[in-house]
């Protein structure tokens, strides 16, 4: 959606899915069980986005900063992602969802990379229904730095001129497939972006919820969409 155009329903939604650890702790479960429940919620939310005809859903699954977590938690998350791709791919194909991963996810190893590329290939022809983008080993600041480096190389190689640099060219080089996020939701009670999509959320409406991600339901998403539809988006204009 171009900035300045009023839309009742968010076309592009992003979610910072926070609270898996606290959810597991509150149920005296191992941390991986919290992440597992989190993956199940993703399935329900994707289904809801398909039925609401949302254009894109961009999910923060693992940040560059999350690499500082214990090795056992990280390998648990890696296994869950592999499992989720395996289990949920047939449903995504059936629902014509285009799946993309972005971020420096190669750091998780060649096994996961192969599975991601295969899943992306199997859903790449679906462009009109939901685009499901998963940020994996992603950091908003490093995304902007990498875009700047690529622009510099393009200028040095002669394929781009300094006058070609504008707001759109930074987006073209960004790892994130979406240009503008209309609605950003963060669960888990904290009011911060935690280095997610810094450039793309410039004019996003932001909803912070106390609910932990494993407790988030399609009714919560419906509520957020309803809240969004009541907001007057001014984009700096005097209306
Ligand atoms: C979000 O849940 C998932 C990831 C960051 C991978 P957390 O694991 O951060 O859950 P809390 O914030 O510790 O409860
Ligand atoms: C944000 O949650 C990252 C993801 C949801 C993947 P964190 O739990 O890592 O963020 P902080 O540490 O509370 O800022
Ligand atoms: Mg957290």
mmCIF file of C-alpha atoms and ligand atoms in Angstrom:
data_model
loop_
_atom_site.group_PDB
_atom_site.id
_atom_site.type_symbol
_atom_site.label_atom_id
_atom_site.label_comp_id
_atom_site.label_asym_id
_atom_site.label_seq_id
_atom_site.Cartn_x
_atom_site.Cartn_y
_atom_site.Cartn_z
ATOM 1 C CA UNK A 1 0.000 0.000 0.000
ATOM 2 C CA UNK A 2 1.368 3.408 -0.916
ATOM 3 C CA UNK A 3 1.848 5.755 2.032
ATOM 4 C CA UNK A 4 -0.994 8.287 2.236
ATOM 5 C CA UNK A 5 -3.725 5.907 1.127
ATOM 6 C CA UNK A 6 -6.359 5.082 3.737
ATOM 7 C CA UNK A 7 -7.161 1.405 4.091
ATOM 8 C CA UNK A 8 -9.726 -0.072 6.457
ATOM 9 C CA UNK A 9 -8.073 -3.439 6.802
ATOM 10 C CA UNK A 10 -4.326 -3.846 7.285
ATOM 11 C CA UNK A 11 -2.829 -5.274 4.111
ATOM 12 C CA UNK A 12 0.507 -6.089 5.652
ATOM 13 C CA UNK A 13 0.785 -7.345 9.226
ATOM 14 C CA UNK A 14 3.951 -8.090 11.203
ATOM 15 C CA UNK A 15 4.161 -9.782 14.591
ATOM 16 C CA UNK A 16 6.866 -9.886 17.270
ATOM 17 C CA UNK A 17 5.884 -13.214 18.809
ATOM 18 C CA UNK A 18 7.175 -12.771 22.345
ATOM 19 C CA UNK A 19 6.493 -14.693 25.553
ATOM 20 C CA UNK A 20 7.212 -18.351 24.816
ATOM 21 C CA UNK A 21 9.751 -18.617 27.648
ATOM 22 C CA UNK A 22 7.490 -17.074 30.290
ATOM 23 C CA UNK A 23 4.576 -19.229 29.124
ATOM 24 C CA UNK A 24 6.677 -22.402 29.516
ATOM 25 C CA UNK A 25 7.911 -21.261 32.937
ATOM 26 C CA UNK A 26 4.397 -20.463 34.169
ATOM 27 C CA UNK A 27 3.330 -24.016 33.291
ATOM 28 C CA UNK A 28 6.555 -25.533 34.722
ATOM 29 C CA UNK A 29 7.414 -26.800 31.243
ATOM 30 C CA UNK A 30 10.832 -26.917 29.575
ATOM 31 C CA UNK A 31 11.493 -23.844 27.447
ATOM 32 C CA UNK A 32 11.257 -25.818 24.176
ATOM 33 C CA UNK A 33 7.649 -26.657 24.973
ATOM 34 C CA UNK A 34 6.896 -22.921 24.983
ATOM 35 C CA UNK A 35 8.448 -22.547 21.534
ATOM 36 C CA UNK A 36 6.535 -25.639 20.342
ATOM 37 C CA UNK A 37 3.249 -24.152 21.475
ATOM 38 C CA UNK A 38 4.318 -20.914 19.751
ATOM 39 C CA UNK A 39 4.670 -22.760 16.436
ATOM 40 C CA UNK A 40 1.158 -24.212 16.839
ATOM 41 C CA UNK A 41 -0.203 -20.688 17.311
ATOM 42 C CA UNK A 42 1.527 -19.617 14.086
ATOM 43 C CA UNK A 43 -0.499 -22.258 12.233
ATOM 44 C CA UNK A 44 -3.800 -20.855 13.583
ATOM 45 C CA UNK A 45 -2.822 -17.259 12.827
ATOM 46 C CA UNK A 46 -1.738 -18.065 9.260
ATOM 47 C CA UNK A 47 -5.112 -19.748 8.709
ATOM 48 C CA UNK A 48 -6.905 -16.659 10.022
ATOM 49 C CA UNK A 49 -4.859 -14.321 7.798
ATOM 50 C CA UNK A 50 -5.804 -16.452 4.784
ATOM 51 C CA UNK A 51 -9.502 -16.265 5.635
ATOM 52 C CA UNK A 52 -9.266 -12.499 6.288
ATOM 53 C CA UNK A 53 -7.537 -11.983 2.887
ATOM 54 C CA UNK A 54 -4.512 -10.298 4.428
ATOM 55 C CA UNK A 55 -1.778 -9.707 1.817
ATOM 56 C CA UNK A 56 1.220 -10.446 3.981
ATOM 57 C CA UNK A 57 2.131 -11.713 7.424
ATOM 58 C CA UNK A 58 5.719 -11.157 8.557
ATOM 59 C CA UNK A 59 6.763 -13.005 11.712
ATOM 60 C CA UNK A 60 9.811 -12.454 13.927
ATOM 61 C CA UNK A 61 10.980 -15.978 14.732
ATOM 62 C CA UNK A 62 14.609 -15.421 15.806
ATOM 63 C CA UNK A 63 16.661 -12.248 16.173
ATOM 64 C CA UNK A 64 20.396 -11.696 15.677
ATOM 65 C CA UNK A 65 20.510 -11.057 19.441
ATOM 66 C CA UNK A 66 18.839 -14.422 20.195
ATOM 67 C CA UNK A 67 22.152 -16.153 19.289
ATOM 68 C CA UNK A 68 23.285 -15.242 22.825
ATOM 69 C CA UNK A 69 20.772 -17.752 24.261
ATOM 70 C CA UNK A 70 21.801 -21.192 25.583
ATOM 71 C CA UNK A 71 22.884 -23.686 22.886
ATOM 72 C CA UNK A 72 20.181 -26.183 23.916
ATOM 73 C CA UNK A 73 17.418 -23.591 23.431
ATOM 74 C CA UNK A 74 18.815 -22.606 20.011
ATOM 75 C CA UNK A 75 19.043 -26.198 18.796
ATOM 76 C CA UNK A 76 15.498 -26.798 20.097
ATOM 77 C CA UNK A 77 14.252 -23.846 18.020
ATOM 78 C CA UNK A 78 16.173 -25.101 14.969
ATOM 79 C CA UNK A 79 14.573 -28.554 15.250
ATOM 80 C CA UNK A 80 11.124 -27.037 15.681
ATOM 81 C CA UNK A 81 11.541 -24.973 12.522
ATOM 82 C CA UNK A 82 12.582 -28.029 10.515
ATOM 83 C CA UNK A 83 9.611 -29.952 11.956
ATOM 84 C CA UNK A 84 7.203 -27.073 11.257
ATOM 85 C CA UNK A 85 8.292 -26.782 7.615
ATOM 86 C CA UNK A 86 7.808 -30.529 7.182
ATOM 87 C CA UNK A 87 4.397 -30.602 8.887
ATOM 88 C CA UNK A 88 2.889 -27.344 7.649
ATOM 89 C CA UNK A 89 4.136 -27.200 4.041
ATOM 90 C CA UNK A 90 1.279 -29.323 2.560
ATOM 91 C CA UNK A 91 -1.265 -26.994 4.212
ATOM 92 C CA UNK A 92 0.533 -23.894 2.923
ATOM 93 C CA UNK A 93 0.543 -25.332 -0.604
ATOM 94 C CA UNK A 94 -3.164 -26.203 -0.304
ATOM 95 C CA UNK A 95 -3.969 -22.661 0.879
ATOM 96 C CA UNK A 96 -1.710 -21.133 -1.808
ATOM 97 C CA UNK A 97 0.463 -19.316 0.740
ATOM 98 C CA UNK A 98 3.792 -18.009 -0.573
ATOM 99 C CA UNK A 99 6.420 -18.810 2.060
ATOM 100 C CA UNK A 100 9.673 -16.830 2.335
ATOM 101 C CA UNK A 101 12.373 -16.768 4.976
ATOM 102 C CA UNK A 102 14.724 -13.816 5.397
ATOM 103 C CA UNK A 103 17.682 -13.000 7.610
ATOM 104 C CA UNK A 104 21.055 -14.675 8.032
ATOM 105 C CA UNK A 105 19.482 -18.083 8.594
ATOM 106 C CA UNK A 106 22.423 -19.918 6.967
ATOM 107 C CA UNK A 107 23.980 -19.636 10.444
ATOM 108 C CA UNK A 108 21.612 -22.444 11.498
ATOM 109 C CA UNK A 109 23.445 -24.806 9.085
ATOM 110 C CA UNK A 110 23.058 -26.242 5.597
ATOM 111 C CA UNK A 111 20.332 -28.707 6.604
ATOM 112 C CA UNK A 112 17.814 -25.998 7.517
ATOM 113 C CA UNK A 113 18.877 -23.889 4.525
ATOM 114 C CA UNK A 114 18.074 -26.729 2.104
ATOM 115 C CA UNK A 115 14.651 -27.247 3.662
ATOM 116 C CA UNK A 116 13.885 -23.525 3.512
ATOM 117 C CA UNK A 117 14.908 -23.222 -0.152
ATOM 118 C CA UNK A 118 12.845 -26.291 -1.030
ATOM 119 C CA UNK A 119 9.752 -24.940 0.797
ATOM 120 C CA UNK A 120 10.166 -21.528 -0.863
ATOM 121 C CA UNK A 121 10.435 -23.200 -4.272
ATOM 122 C CA UNK A 122 7.280 -25.241 -3.710
ATOM 123 C CA UNK A 123 5.237 -22.127 -2.834
ATOM 124 C CA UNK A 124 6.915 -19.512 -5.055
ATOM 125 C CA UNK A 125 4.163 -19.501 -7.687
ATOM 126 C CA UNK A 126 1.536 -18.343 -5.189
ATOM 127 C CA UNK A 127 1.703 -14.582 -5.398
ATOM 128 C CA UNK A 128 -1.868 -13.426 -5.024
ATOM 129 C CA UNK A 129 -2.938 -14.919 -1.706
ATOM 130 C CA UNK A 130 -1.090 -14.605 1.590
ATOM 131 C CA UNK A 131 2.653 -13.997 1.611
ATOM 132 C CA UNK A 132 4.072 -15.522 4.776
ATOM 133 C CA UNK A 133 7.517 -14.123 5.613
ATOM 134 C CA UNK A 134 9.586 -15.518 8.465
ATOM 135 C CA UNK A 135 12.451 -13.455 9.910
ATOM 136 C CA UNK A 136 15.087 -15.907 11.044
ATOM 137 C CA UNK A 137 18.368 -14.664 12.486
ATOM 138 C CA UNK A 138 17.239 -11.172 11.509
ATOM 139 C CA UNK A 139 18.288 -7.751 12.773
ATOM 140 C CA UNK A 140 16.830 -4.483 11.478
ATOM 141 C CA UNK A 141 20.054 -2.499 11.912
ATOM 142 C CA UNK A 142 22.239 -5.022 10.116
ATOM 143 C CA UNK A 143 19.645 -5.188 7.317
ATOM 144 C CA UNK A 144 20.069 -1.428 6.752
ATOM 145 C CA UNK A 145 23.885 -1.693 6.952
ATOM 146 C CA UNK A 146 23.893 -4.521 4.373
ATOM 147 C CA UNK A 147 21.629 -2.490 2.052
ATOM 148 C CA UNK A 148 24.088 0.429 2.263
ATOM 149 C CA UNK A 149 27.014 -1.890 1.461
ATOM 150 C CA UNK A 150 25.209 -3.328 -1.557
ATOM 151 C CA UNK A 151 24.335 0.135 -2.824
ATOM 152 C CA UNK A 152 27.999 1.160 -2.462
ATOM 153 C CA UNK A 153 29.150 -1.919 -4.431
ATOM 154 C CA UNK A 154 26.586 -1.185 -7.139
ATOM 155 C CA UNK A 155 27.885 2.373 -7.467
ATOM 156 C CA UNK A 156 31.515 1.192 -7.567
ATOM 157 C CA UNK A 157 30.676 -1.380 -10.250
ATOM 158 C CA UNK A 158 28.783 1.254 -12.253
ATOM 159 C CA UNK A 159 25.370 -0.458 -12.181
ATOM 160 C CA UNK A 160 23.943 2.354 -10.048
ATOM 161 C CA UNK A 161 24.519 6.099 -9.705
ATOM 162 C CA UNK A 162 24.453 8.209 -6.556
ATOM 163 C CA UNK A 163 21.322 9.945 -7.850
ATOM 164 C CA UNK A 164 19.564 6.535 -7.918
ATOM 165 C CA UNK A 165 19.712 6.311 -4.115
ATOM 166 C CA UNK A 166 16.325 7.009 -2.607
ATOM 167 C CA UNK A 167 13.911 5.545 -0.040
ATOM 168 C CA UNK A 168 12.828 2.832 -2.490
ATOM 169 C CA UNK A 169 16.355 1.684 -3.318
ATOM 170 C CA UNK A 170 17.073 0.992 0.372
ATOM 171 C CA UNK A 171 13.898 -1.153 0.382
ATOM 172 C CA UNK A 172 14.941 -2.971 -2.793
ATOM 173 C CA UNK A 173 18.143 -4.121 -1.118
ATOM 174 C CA UNK A 174 16.460 -4.982 2.201
ATOM 175 C CA UNK A 175 16.266 -8.649 3.171
ATOM 176 C CA UNK A 176 12.580 -8.194 4.063
ATOM 177 C CA UNK A 177 10.221 -8.876 1.149
ATOM 178 C CA UNK A 178 7.671 -6.284 2.380
ATOM 179 C CA UNK A 179 8.055 -2.530 1.904
ATOM 180 C CA UNK A 180 5.478 -1.166 4.325
ATOM 181 C CA UNK A 181 4.009 -2.747 7.421
ATOM 182 C CA UNK A 182 0.518 -1.406 8.223
ATOM 183 C CA UNK A 183 0.020 -3.141 11.559
ATOM 184 C CA UNK A 184 2.727 -4.336 13.947
ATOM 185 C CA UNK A 185 1.649 -6.482 16.892
ATOM 186 C CA UNK A 186 3.911 -7.401 19.822
ATOM 187 C CA UNK A 187 2.750 -9.905 22.409
ATOM 188 C CA UNK A 188 4.419 -10.509 25.780
ATOM 189 C CA UNK A 189 3.895 -7.160 27.525
ATOM 190 C CA UNK A 190 7.005 -5.239 26.444
ATOM 191 C CA UNK A 191 6.756 -2.020 24.479
ATOM 192 C CA UNK A 192 9.741 -2.225 22.167
ATOM 193 C CA UNK A 193 10.756 -3.185 18.620
ATOM 194 C CA UNK A 194 13.801 -5.316 19.621
ATOM 195 C CA UNK A 195 15.609 -4.615 16.333
ATOM 196 C CA UNK A 196 12.811 -5.975 14.098
ATOM 197 C CA UNK A 197 11.839 -4.196 10.861
ATOM 198 C CA UNK A 198 13.161 -0.703 11.576
ATOM 199 C CA UNK A 199 12.754 0.738 8.083
ATOM 200 C CA UNK A 200 9.439 -0.912 7.138
ATOM 201 C CA UNK A 201 7.512 0.069 10.291
ATOM 202 C CA UNK A 202 7.943 3.811 9.637
ATOM 203 C CA UNK A 203 4.167 4.351 9.549
ATOM 204 C CA UNK A 204 2.870 1.130 11.103
ATOM 205 C CA UNK A 205 0.143 1.229 13.719
ATOM 206 C CA UNK A 206 1.618 -0.611 16.710
ATOM 207 C CA UNK A 207 -0.396 -2.738 19.127
ATOM 208 C CA UNK A 208 1.297 -4.072 22.262
ATOM 209 C CA UNK A 209 -0.488 -6.898 24.064
ATOM 210 C CA UNK A 210 0.218 -8.309 27.515
ATOM 211 C CA UNK A 211 -0.812 -11.773 26.377
ATOM 212 C CA UNK A 212 2.061 -14.219 25.876
ATOM 213 C CA UNK A 213 2.431 -15.532 22.311
ATOM 214 C CA UNK A 214 1.388 -19.142 23.133
ATOM 215 C CA UNK A 215 -1.948 -17.766 24.448
ATOM 216 C CA UNK A 216 -2.595 -15.586 21.373
ATOM 217 C CA UNK A 217 -5.640 -16.712 19.375
ATOM 218 C CA UNK A 218 -7.371 -15.851 16.127
ATOM 219 C CA UNK A 219 -9.869 -13.833 18.199
ATOM 220 C CA UNK A 220 -6.988 -11.651 19.417
ATOM 221 C CA UNK A 221 -5.917 -11.127 15.813
ATOM 222 C CA UNK A 222 -9.491 -10.232 14.864
ATOM 223 C CA UNK A 223 -9.502 -7.683 17.719
ATOM 224 C CA UNK A 224 -6.244 -6.138 16.515
ATOM 225 C CA UNK A 225 -7.609 -5.867 12.964
ATOM 226 C CA UNK A 226 -10.761 -4.244 14.347
ATOM 227 C CA UNK A 227 -8.688 -1.749 16.371
ATOM 228 C CA UNK A 228 -6.625 -0.947 13.291
ATOM 229 C CA UNK A 229 -9.731 -0.274 11.229
ATOM 230 C CA UNK A 230 -10.826 2.417 13.715
ATOM 231 C CA UNK A 231 -7.556 4.343 13.593
ATOM 232 C CA UNK A 232 -7.285 7.444 11.449
ATOM 233 C CA UNK A 233 -4.025 7.160 9.557
ATOM 234 C CA UNK A 234 -2.899 10.686 8.768
ATOM 235 C CA UNK A 235 0.649 10.166 7.470
ATOM 236 C CA UNK A 236 1.506 13.666 8.625
ATOM 237 C CA UNK A 237 -1.320 15.366 6.757
ATOM 238 C CA UNK A 238 -3.770 17.869 8.272
ATOM 239 C CA UNK A 239 -7.075 16.064 7.694
HETATM 240 C C1 LIG B 1 9.961 -15.293 21.781
HETATM 241 O O1 LIG B 1 9.711 -15.775 23.055
HETATM 242 C C2 LIG B 1 10.621 -16.336 20.914
HETATM 243 C C3 LIG B 1 12.035 -16.044 20.619
HETATM 244 C C4 LIG B 1 12.668 -14.965 20.936
HETATM 245 C C5 LIG B 1 12.777 -17.080 19.906
HETATM 246 P P1 LIG B 1 10.802 -15.673 24.208
HETATM 247 O O2 LIG B 1 11.570 -16.957 24.220
HETATM 248 O O3 LIG B 1 11.606 -14.440 24.092
HETATM 249 O O4 LIG B 1 9.868 -15.611 25.484
HETATM 250 P P2 LIG B 1 10.125 -14.767 26.808
HETATM 251 O O5 LIG B 1 10.207 -13.334 26.424
HETATM 252 O O6 LIG B 1 11.413 -15.279 27.386
HETATM 253 O O7 LIG B 1 8.944 -15.083 27.651
HETATM 254 C C1 LIG B 2 12.060 -10.461 20.191
HETATM 255 O O1 LIG B 2 11.929 -11.070 21.416
HETATM 256 C C2 LIG B 2 12.542 -11.463 19.179
HETATM 257 C C3 LIG B 2 11.564 -12.444 18.741
HETATM 258 C C4 LIG B 2 10.314 -12.491 19.097
HETATM 259 C C5 LIG B 2 12.060 -13.416 17.821
HETATM 260 P P1 LIG B 2 13.112 -11.052 22.483
HETATM 261 O O2 LIG B 2 12.608 -11.763 23.678
HETATM 262 O O3 LIG B 2 14.364 -11.574 21.873
HETATM 263 O O4 LIG B 2 13.301 -9.501 22.754
HETATM 264 P P2 LIG B 2 13.819 -8.745 24.041
HETATM 265 O O5 LIG B 2 15.062 -9.458 24.519
HETATM 266 O O6 LIG B 2 12.713 -8.828 25.059
HETATM 267 O O7 LIG B 2 14.048 -7.349 23.592
HETATM 268 MG MG1 LIG B 3 11.265 -12.548 24.858
#
